[in-house]
Short mmCIF file of C-alpha atoms in Angstrom, two decimals:
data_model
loop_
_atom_site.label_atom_id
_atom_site.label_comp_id
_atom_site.label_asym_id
_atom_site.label_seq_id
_atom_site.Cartn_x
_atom_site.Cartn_y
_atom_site.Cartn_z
CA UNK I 30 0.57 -12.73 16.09
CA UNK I 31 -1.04 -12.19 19.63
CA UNK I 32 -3.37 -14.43 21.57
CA UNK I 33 -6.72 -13.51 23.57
CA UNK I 34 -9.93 -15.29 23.96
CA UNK I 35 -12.70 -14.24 26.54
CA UNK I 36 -15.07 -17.17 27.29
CA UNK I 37 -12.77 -20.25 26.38
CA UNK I 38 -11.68 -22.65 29.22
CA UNK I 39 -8.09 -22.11 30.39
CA UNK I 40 -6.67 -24.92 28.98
CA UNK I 41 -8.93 -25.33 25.79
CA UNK I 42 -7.41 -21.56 25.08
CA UNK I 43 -4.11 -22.81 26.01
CA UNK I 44 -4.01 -25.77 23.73
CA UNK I 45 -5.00 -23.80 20.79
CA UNK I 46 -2.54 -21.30 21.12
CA UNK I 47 0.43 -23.58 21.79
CA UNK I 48 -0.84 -25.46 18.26
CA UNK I 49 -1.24 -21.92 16.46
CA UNK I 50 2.40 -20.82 18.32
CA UNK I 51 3.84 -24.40 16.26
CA UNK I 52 2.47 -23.08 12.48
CA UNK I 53 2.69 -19.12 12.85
CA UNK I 54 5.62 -18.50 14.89
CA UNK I 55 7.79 -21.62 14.29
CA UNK I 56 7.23 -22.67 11.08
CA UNK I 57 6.08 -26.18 12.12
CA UNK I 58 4.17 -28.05 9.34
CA UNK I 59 0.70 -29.24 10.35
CA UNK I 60 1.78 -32.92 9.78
CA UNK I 61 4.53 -32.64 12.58
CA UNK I 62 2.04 -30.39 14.53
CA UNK I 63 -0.16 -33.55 14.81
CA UNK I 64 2.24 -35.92 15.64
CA UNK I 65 3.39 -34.32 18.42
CA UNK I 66 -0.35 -33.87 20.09
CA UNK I 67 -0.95 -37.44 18.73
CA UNK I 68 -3.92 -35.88 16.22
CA UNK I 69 -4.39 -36.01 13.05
CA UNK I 70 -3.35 -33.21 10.41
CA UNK I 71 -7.08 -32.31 9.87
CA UNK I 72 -7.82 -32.05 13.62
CA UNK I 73 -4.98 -29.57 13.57
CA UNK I 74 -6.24 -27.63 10.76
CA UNK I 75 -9.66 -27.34 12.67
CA UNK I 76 -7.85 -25.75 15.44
CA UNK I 77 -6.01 -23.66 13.60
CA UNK I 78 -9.42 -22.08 11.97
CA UNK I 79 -10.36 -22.22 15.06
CA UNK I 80 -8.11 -19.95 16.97
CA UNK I 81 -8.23 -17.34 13.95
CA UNK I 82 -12.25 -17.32 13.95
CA UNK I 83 -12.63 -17.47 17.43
CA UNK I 84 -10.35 -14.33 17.89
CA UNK I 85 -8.20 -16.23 20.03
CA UNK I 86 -5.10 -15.43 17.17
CA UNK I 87 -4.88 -12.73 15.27
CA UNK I 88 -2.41 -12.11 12.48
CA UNK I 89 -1.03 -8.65 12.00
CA UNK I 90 0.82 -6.85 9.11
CA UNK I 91 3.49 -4.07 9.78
CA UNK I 92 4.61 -3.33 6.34
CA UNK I 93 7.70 -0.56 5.60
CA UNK I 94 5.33 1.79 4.25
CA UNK I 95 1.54 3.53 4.58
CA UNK I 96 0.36 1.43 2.63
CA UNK I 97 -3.63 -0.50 3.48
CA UNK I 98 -2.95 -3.94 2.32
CA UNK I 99 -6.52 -4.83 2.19
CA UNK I 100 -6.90 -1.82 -0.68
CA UNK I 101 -3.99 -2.40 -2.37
CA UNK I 102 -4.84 -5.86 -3.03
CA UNK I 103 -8.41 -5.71 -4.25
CA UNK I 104 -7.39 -2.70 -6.57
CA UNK I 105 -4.58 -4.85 -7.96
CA UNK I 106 -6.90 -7.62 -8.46
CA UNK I 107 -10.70 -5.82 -9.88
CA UNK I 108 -7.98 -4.32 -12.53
CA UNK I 109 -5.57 -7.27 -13.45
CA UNK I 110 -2.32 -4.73 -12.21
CA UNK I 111 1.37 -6.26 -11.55
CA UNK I 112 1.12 -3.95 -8.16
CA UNK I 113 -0.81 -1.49 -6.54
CA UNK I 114 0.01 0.62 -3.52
CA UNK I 115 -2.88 2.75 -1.95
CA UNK I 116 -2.46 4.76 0.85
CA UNK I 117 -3.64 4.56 4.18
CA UNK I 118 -7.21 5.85 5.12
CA UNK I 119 -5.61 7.93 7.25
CA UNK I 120 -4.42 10.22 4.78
CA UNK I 121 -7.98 10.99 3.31
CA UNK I 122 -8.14 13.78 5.59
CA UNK I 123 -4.17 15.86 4.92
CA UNK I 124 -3.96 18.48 2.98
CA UNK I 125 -3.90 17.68 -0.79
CA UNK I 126 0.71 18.62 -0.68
CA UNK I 127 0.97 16.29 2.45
CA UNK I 128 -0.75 13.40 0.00
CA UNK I 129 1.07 14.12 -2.80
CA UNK I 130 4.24 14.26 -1.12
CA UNK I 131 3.72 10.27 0.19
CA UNK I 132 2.29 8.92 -3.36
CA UNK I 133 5.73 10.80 -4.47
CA UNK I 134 7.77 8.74 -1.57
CA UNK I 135 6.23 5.35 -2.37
CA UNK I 136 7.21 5.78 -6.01
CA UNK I 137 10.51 6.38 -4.98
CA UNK I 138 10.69 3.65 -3.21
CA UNK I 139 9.28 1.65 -5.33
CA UNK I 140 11.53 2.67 -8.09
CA UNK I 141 14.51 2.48 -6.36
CA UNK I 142 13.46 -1.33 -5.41
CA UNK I 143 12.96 -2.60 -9.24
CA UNK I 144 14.86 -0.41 -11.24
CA UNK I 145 18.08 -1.90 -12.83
CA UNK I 146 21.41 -1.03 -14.89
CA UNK I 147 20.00 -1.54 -18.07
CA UNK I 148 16.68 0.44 -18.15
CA UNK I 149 16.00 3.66 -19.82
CA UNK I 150 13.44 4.98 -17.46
CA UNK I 151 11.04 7.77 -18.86
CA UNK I 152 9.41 10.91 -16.44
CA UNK I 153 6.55 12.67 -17.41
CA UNK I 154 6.01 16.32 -16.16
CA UNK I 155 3.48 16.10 -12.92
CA UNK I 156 3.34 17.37 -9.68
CA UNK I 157 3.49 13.99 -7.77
CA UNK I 158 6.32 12.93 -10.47
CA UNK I 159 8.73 16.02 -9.25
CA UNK I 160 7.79 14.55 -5.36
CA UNK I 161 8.96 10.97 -6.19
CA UNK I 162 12.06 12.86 -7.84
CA UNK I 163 12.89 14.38 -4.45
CA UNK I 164 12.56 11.38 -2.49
CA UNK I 165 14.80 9.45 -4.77
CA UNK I 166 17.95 8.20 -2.58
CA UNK I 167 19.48 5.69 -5.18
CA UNK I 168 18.89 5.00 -8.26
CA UNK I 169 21.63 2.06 -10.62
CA UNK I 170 23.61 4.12 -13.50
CA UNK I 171 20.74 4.29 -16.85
CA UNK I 172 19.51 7.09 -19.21
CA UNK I 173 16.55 8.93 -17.67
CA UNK I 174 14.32 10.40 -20.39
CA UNK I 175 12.00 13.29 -20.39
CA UNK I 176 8.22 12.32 -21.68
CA UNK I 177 7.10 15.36 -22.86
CA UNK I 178 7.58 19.52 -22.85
CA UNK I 179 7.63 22.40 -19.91
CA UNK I 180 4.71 23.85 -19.19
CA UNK I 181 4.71 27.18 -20.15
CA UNK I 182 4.77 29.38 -16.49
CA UNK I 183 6.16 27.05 -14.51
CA UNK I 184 8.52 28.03 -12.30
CA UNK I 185 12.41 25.94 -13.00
CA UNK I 186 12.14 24.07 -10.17
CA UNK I 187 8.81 22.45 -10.69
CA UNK I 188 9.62 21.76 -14.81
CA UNK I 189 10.32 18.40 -16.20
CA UNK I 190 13.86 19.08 -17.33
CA UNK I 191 14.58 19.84 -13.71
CA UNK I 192 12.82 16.66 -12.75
CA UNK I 193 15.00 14.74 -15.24
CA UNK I 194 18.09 16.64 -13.97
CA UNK I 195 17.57 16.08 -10.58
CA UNK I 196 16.97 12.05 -10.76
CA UNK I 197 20.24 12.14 -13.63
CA UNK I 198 22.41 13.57 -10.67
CA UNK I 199 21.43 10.54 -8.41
CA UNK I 200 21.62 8.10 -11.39
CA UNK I 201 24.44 9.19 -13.19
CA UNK I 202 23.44 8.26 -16.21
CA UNK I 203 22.75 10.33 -19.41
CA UNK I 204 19.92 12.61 -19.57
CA UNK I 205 17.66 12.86 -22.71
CA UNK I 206 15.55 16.55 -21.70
CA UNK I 207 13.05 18.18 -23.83
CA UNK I 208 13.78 21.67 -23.95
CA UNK I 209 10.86 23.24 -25.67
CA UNK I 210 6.88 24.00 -24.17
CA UNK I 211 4.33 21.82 -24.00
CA UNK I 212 2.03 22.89 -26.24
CA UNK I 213 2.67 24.91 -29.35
CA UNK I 214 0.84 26.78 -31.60
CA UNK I 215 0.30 24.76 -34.81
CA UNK I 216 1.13 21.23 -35.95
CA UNK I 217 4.37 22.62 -38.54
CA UNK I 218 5.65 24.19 -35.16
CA UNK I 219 5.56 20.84 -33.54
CA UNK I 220 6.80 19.33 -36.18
CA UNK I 221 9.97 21.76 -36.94
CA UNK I 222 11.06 20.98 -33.13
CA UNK I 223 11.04 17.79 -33.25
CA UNK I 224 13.82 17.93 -35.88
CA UNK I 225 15.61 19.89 -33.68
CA UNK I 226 18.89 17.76 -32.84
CA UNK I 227 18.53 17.80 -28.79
CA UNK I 228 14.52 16.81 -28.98
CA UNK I 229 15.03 13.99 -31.85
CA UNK I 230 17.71 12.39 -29.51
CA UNK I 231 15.05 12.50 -26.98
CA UNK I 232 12.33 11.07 -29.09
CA UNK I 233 14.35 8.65 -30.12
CA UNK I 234 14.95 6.99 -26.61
CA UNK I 235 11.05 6.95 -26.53
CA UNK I 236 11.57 3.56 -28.24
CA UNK I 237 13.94 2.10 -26.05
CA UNK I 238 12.08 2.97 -22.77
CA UNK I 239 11.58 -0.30 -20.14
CA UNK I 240 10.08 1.58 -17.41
CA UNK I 241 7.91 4.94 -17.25
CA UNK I 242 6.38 7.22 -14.28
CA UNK I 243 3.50 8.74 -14.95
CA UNK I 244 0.82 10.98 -14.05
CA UNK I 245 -2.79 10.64 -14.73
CA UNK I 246 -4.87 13.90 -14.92
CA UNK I 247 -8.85 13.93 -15.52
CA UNK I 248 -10.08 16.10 -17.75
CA UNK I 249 -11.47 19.09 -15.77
CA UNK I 250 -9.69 22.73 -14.22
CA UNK I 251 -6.70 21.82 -11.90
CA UNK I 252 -6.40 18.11 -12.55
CA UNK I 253 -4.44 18.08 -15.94
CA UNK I 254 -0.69 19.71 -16.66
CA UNK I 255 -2.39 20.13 -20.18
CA UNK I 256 -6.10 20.77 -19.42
CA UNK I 257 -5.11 23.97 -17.54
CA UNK I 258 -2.26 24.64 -20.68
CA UNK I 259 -5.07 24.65 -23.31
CA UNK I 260 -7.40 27.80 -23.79
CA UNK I 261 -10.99 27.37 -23.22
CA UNK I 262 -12.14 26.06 -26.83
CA UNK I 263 -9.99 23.54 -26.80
CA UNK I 264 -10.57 22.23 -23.82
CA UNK I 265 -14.59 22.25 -24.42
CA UNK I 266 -13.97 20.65 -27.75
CA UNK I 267 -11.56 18.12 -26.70
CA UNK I 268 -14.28 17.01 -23.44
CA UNK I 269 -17.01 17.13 -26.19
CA UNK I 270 -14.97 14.38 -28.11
CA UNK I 271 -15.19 12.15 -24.76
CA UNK I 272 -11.78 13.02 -22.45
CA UNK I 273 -11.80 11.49 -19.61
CA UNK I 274 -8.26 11.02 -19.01
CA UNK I 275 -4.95 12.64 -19.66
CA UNK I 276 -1.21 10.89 -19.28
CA UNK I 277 1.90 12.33 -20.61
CA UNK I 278 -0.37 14.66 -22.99
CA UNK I 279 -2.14 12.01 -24.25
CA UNK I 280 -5.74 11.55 -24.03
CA UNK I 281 -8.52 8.28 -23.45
CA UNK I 282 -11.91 7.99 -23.38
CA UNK I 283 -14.04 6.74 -20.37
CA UNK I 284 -12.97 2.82 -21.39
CA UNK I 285 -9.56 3.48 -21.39
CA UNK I 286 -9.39 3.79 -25.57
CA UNK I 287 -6.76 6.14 -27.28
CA UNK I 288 -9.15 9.37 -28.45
CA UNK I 289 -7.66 11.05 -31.33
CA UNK I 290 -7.86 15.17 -31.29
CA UNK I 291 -5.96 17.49 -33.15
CA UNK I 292 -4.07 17.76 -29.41
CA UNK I 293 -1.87 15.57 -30.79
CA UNK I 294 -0.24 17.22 -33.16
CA UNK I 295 0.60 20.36 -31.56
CA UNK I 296 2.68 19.17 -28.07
CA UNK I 297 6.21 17.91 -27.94
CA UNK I 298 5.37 13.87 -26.03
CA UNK I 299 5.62 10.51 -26.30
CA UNK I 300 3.08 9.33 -28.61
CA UNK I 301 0.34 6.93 -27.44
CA UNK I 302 1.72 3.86 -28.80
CA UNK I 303 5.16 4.68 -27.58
CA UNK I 304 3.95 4.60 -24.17
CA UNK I 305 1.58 2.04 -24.77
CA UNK I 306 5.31 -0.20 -25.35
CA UNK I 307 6.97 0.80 -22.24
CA UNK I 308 6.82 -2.88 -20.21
CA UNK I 309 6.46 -1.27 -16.76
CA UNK I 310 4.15 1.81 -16.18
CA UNK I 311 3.78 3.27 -13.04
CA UNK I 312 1.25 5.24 -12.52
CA UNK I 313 0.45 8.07 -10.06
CA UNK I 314 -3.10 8.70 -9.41
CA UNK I 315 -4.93 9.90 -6.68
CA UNK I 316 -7.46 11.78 -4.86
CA UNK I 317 -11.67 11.60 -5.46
CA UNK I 318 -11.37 13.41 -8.55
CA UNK I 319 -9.41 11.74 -10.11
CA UNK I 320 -11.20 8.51 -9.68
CA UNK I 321 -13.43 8.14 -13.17
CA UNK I 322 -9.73 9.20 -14.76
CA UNK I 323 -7.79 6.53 -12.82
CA UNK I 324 -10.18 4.33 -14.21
CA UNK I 325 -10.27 5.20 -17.51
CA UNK I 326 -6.14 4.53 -17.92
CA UNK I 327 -6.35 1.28 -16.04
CA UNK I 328 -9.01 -0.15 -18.76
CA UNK I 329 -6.47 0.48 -21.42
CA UNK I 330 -3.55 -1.70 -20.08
CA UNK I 331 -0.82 0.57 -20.00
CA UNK I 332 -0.88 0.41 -16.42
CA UNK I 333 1.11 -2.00 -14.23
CA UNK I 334 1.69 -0.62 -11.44
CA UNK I 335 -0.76 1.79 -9.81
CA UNK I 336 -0.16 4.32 -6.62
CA UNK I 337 -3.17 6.05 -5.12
CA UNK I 338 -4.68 6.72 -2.18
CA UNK I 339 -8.17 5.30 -0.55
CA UNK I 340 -9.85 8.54 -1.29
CA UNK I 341 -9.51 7.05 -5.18
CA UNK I 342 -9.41 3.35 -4.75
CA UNK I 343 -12.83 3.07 -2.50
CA UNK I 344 -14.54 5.02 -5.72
CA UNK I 345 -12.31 2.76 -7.90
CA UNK I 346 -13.28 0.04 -6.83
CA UNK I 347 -17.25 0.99 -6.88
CA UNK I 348 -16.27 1.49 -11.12
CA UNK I 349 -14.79 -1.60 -11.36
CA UNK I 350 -17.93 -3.87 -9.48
CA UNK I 351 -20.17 -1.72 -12.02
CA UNK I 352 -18.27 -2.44 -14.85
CA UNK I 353 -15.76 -5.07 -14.73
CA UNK I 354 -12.27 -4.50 -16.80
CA UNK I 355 -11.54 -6.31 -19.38
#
């Protein structure tokens, strides 16, 4: 809290601050505020709105992370969320890595803040997801399960059964990987791996799962794992069915509904109402193009935790005033 007021008498300036210096800075109630200056607890309020409108005190946040408080909190509240962390304005302007690399830090920190010994945690495969992964410092002793399948030319590092690996070393808990692609060929492909002993342990845990980190892709070149996995067809058929949104391989319509497309059948994932069970979804979601996407997944209540950036939560927001959320 800090004090300045240009035009106010000396002492009227003094007066106000001293009562403001009693409630902000010592904790003072307003009752024994007013018995000390022999006022009464409504006089004291006054002054108190007083010295905050008249400029005269100002209060000032220095959270532990980048975070615009102002964003976060009217994001959180247009779309009913348990949390929502959006990046400084600031970081509108850094190179797309440089942004993705902080969403990935403040998941790890938020992670590392609420997760506990008995969750099974699930990881899809995403860029920002393998960032959170190597910010991860601590993490209590639980199964960490992989979501869904590699993408197919991806180098190792950037896979999801390195992801899992990596956050398993700092865990130390079991590790449930899916080693097999993304998408396969046919539906009786799909189904003969997941029969396979390794993946059926996996899918198994899908059921068991108390937290999840996502990503959420939109459904257009660059922004989707499994957009830019799909030949060009498929991808024109599945937008003509209404896409808007992609998480974990699994696809929604602009309102946030489940949109069923033979997609579903031929990748190795969670299913929709699988994740649709986990109790705590964190999602990653950011930049301007992503926005309509970001949207789209919040309207269907998976979500309760969102991290973004302003770039997406100014255009989010905008949505939201249009057409309020459920």
């Amino acid at each position: 809290m800090s004090a300045s007021r240009k035009g106010a008498s000396l002492t009227e300036a003094m007066l106000l601050a001293t009562v403001a210096r009693r409630f902000y800075v010592q904790g003072r109630s307003k009752l024994e505020i007013a018995d000390e200056f022999g006022v009464s607890r409504f006089k004291v309020a006054r002054m108190l709105d007083t010295a905050m409108e008249s400029g005269l005190v100002r209060v000032e946040f220095s959270l532990p992370a980048p975070v615009d408080l102002a964003l976060s909190d009217e994001v959180r509240s247009a779309y009913g969320l348990k949390r929502a962390l959006v990046l400084e304005r600031s970081t509108e302007r850094e190179p797309k890595e440089v942004v993705r690399a902080k969403i990935g830090a403040l998941a790890a920190r938020l992670l590392e803040e609420i997760a506990v010994p008995s969750d099974v945690i699930g990881l899809s495969w995403a860029r920002s997801v393998n960032a959170m992964t190597e910010a991860v410092r601590s993490l209590p002793r639980c199964p960490i399960v992989q979501l869904c399948g590699v993408q197919a030319g991806m180098d190792m590092r950037g896979r999801s059964v390195e992801t899992v690996s990596r956050v398993t070393s700092v865990s130390g808990g079991d590790a449930y990987p899916i080693f097999g692609p993304l998408v396969l060929p046919d539906r009786r492909t799909t189904e003969t791996l997941r029969r396979q002993p390794g993946i059926a342990e996996t899918f198994g845990q899908f059921r068991l799962l108390t937290k999840a980190v996502v990503s959420i892709g939109a459904w257009q070149p660059g922004e989707s794992t499994v957009y830019d996995a799909l030949d060009e067809a498929e991808r024109a058929a599945i937008a003509a069915r209404g896409a808007t949104a992609e998480v974990a391989a699994r696809l929604f319509d602009v309102s946030g509904n489940a949109l069923s497309t033979g997609l579903a059948h031929h990748v190795l994932a969670i299913s929709h109402e699988e994740l649709m069970a986990v109790p705590e979804v964190i999602a990653l979601g950011y930049s301007r193009p992503k926005a309509a996407a970001v949207d789209a997944v919040l309207r269907s209540g998976m979500v309760s935790t969102l991290i973004t950036d302003a770039a997406a939560a100014v255009p989010l927001l905008a949505l939201a005033a249009k057409n309020p959320p459920r």
